[in-house]
Amino acid sequence: GAVVSQHPSRVICKSGTSVKIECRSLDFQATTMFWYRQFPKQSLMLMATSNEGSKATYEQGVEKDKFLINHASLTLSTLTVTSAHPEDSSFYICSARKDTSHTEAFFGQGTRLTVV
Amino acid sequence: QKEVEQNSGPLSVPEGAIASLNCTYSDRGSQSFFWYRQYSGKSPELIMFIYSNGDKEDGRFTAQLNKASQYVSLLIRDSQPSDSATYLCAASAAGNKLTFGGGTRVLVKP
């Protein structure tokens, strides 16, 4: 399968600071990347969909000014959690798809964010 | 209303038995369906995908799709303790977005 690399795998930050998470597709060009958040014992919640070169589409209830998404190239998308608070502590996972026709999405390793 | 539904489990099966997981979806526009396995604290990994009615086999796994009834299932044959995980069903309609079910926790007992 295709490889999606997410970095960092774990990060601890202080309240009020910002954290950037990177998601790279290593061996394919991803037309679309997705960002998810997962709280303990819950399923994946889609936060936003990003397409290369255009603005991300956020799901209802997700603050776009707080969760900044940039998809500058076909192999890199970033999620920045701005002014982080303890309630933002979660497991953030990105995934990437090659195209829209029946193809599967591959997931990065996830980032465990802890805001103290 | 959730668009993709799964029984949360846990589904407990003895080692060597068949584990049967079900998933229903509400969006008739869904075209592709995926099964992912997620171990605790890890991100999901793809097991298989299916988009045509019928069965699709890959090793010990068989996915079944019935679009008329709007359900997808996954069979795990010869279940092993290493298969103990949460299994996520996902559906994709036009627009590229994957919608996930809540996951079914499977416990394979030696």
PDB file of C-alpha atoms in Angstrom, chain A residues 31-32 34 36 38 43-44 46 49 51 59 91 93 97 99-100 102-110 112, chain B residues 2 31-32 34 36 38 41-46 49 51 88 92-93 95-103:
ATOM      1  CA  THR A  31      -5.102  15.102  -4.577  1.00  0.00           C
ATOM      2  CA  THR A  32      -7.003  15.123  -1.314  1.00  0.00           C
ATOM      3  CA  PHE A  34      -8.193  14.536   5.299  1.00  0.00           C
ATOM      4  CA  TYR A  36      -9.395  13.543  11.692  1.00  0.00           C
ATOM      5  CA  GLN A  38     -10.150  10.844  17.688  1.00  0.00           C
ATOM      6  CA  SER A  43     -14.470   6.796  16.317  1.00  0.00           C
ATOM      7  CA  LEU A  44     -12.715   9.044  13.891  1.00  0.00           C
ATOM      8  CA  LEU A  46     -13.518  14.209  10.224  1.00  0.00           C
ATOM      9  CA  THR A  49     -10.856  17.977   3.759  1.00  0.00           C
ATOM     10  CA  ASN A  51      -7.318  19.788  -1.731  1.00  0.00           C
ATOM     11  CA  GLU A  59     -16.882  20.019   8.888  1.00  0.00           C
ATOM     12  CA  PHE A  91      -5.226  11.928  18.659  1.00  0.00           C
ATOM     13  CA  ILE A  93      -4.731  11.566  12.187  1.00  0.00           C
ATOM     14  CA  ARG A  97      -6.231   9.558  -1.313  1.00  0.00           C
ATOM     15  CA  ASP A  99      -7.935  10.349  -6.579  1.00  0.00           C
ATOM     16  CA  THR A 100     -11.681  10.222  -6.298  1.00  0.00           C
ATOM     17  CA  HIS A 102     -12.832   4.098  -5.671  1.00  0.00           C
ATOM     18  CA  THR A 103      -9.391   4.380  -4.249  1.00  0.00           C
ATOM     19  CA  GLU A 104      -8.705   3.763  -0.622  1.00  0.00           C
ATOM     20  CA  ALA A 105      -7.423   6.330   1.843  1.00  0.00           C
ATOM     21  CA  PHE A 106      -4.115   5.670   3.579  1.00  0.00           C
ATOM     22  CA  PHE A 107      -3.520   6.916   7.074  1.00  0.00           C
ATOM     23  CA  GLY A 108      -0.569   8.528   8.708  1.00  0.00           C
ATOM     24  CA  GLN A 109       0.678   7.230  12.036  1.00  0.00           C
ATOM     25  CA  GLY A 110      -1.265   9.820  14.000  1.00  0.00           C
ATOM     26  CA  ARG A 112      -0.930  12.367  20.082  1.00  0.00           C
TER      27      ARG A 112
ATOM     28  CA  LYS B   2     -25.045   8.492  11.812  1.00  0.00           C
ATOM     29  CA  GLN B  31     -19.991   3.843  -4.028  1.00  0.00           C
ATOM     30  CA  SER B  32     -16.936   2.469  -2.274  1.00  0.00           C
ATOM     31  CA  PHE B  34     -13.629   0.070   3.210  1.00  0.00           C
ATOM     32  CA  TYR B  36      -9.907  -0.704   8.472  1.00  0.00           C
ATOM     33  CA  GLN B  38      -7.229  -0.071  14.397  1.00  0.00           C
ATOM     34  CA  GLY B  41      -3.321   3.967  20.304  1.00  0.00           C
ATOM     35  CA  LYS B  42      -2.530   3.444  16.623  1.00  0.00           C
ATOM     36  CA  SER B  43      -3.963   4.827  13.421  1.00  0.00           C
ATOM     37  CA  PRO B  44      -6.233   2.725  11.189  1.00  0.00           C
ATOM     38  CA  GLU B  45      -4.740   0.393   8.634  1.00  0.00           C
ATOM     39  CA  LEU B  46      -6.605  -0.689   5.534  1.00  0.00           C
ATOM     40  CA  PHE B  49     -12.095  -2.278   0.016  1.00  0.00           C
ATOM     41  CA  TYR B  51     -17.293  -1.503  -4.551  1.00  0.00           C
ATOM     42  CA  LEU B  88     -13.875   0.397  11.254  1.00  0.00           C
ATOM     43  CA  SER B  92     -17.411   6.910   0.308  1.00  0.00           C
ATOM     44  CA  ALA B  93     -19.875   8.691  -1.928  1.00  0.00           C
ATOM     45  CA  GLY B  95     -17.097  14.024  -3.257  1.00  0.00           C
ATOM     46  CA  ASN B  96     -14.325  11.866  -1.995  1.00  0.00           C
ATOM     47  CA  LYS B  97     -15.122  11.989   1.708  1.00  0.00           C
ATOM     48  CA  LEU B  98     -14.966   8.840   3.806  1.00  0.00           C
ATOM     49  CA  THR B  99     -17.618   8.445   6.468  1.00  0.00           C
ATOM     50  CA  PHE B 100     -16.675   6.089   9.279  1.00  0.00           C
ATOM     51  CA  GLY B 101     -18.813   3.960  11.509  1.00  0.00           C
ATOM     52  CA  GLY B 102     -18.198   3.852  15.230  1.00  0.00           C
ATOM     53  CA  GLY B 103     -16.191   0.644  14.980  1.00  0.00           C
TER      54      GLY B 103
END
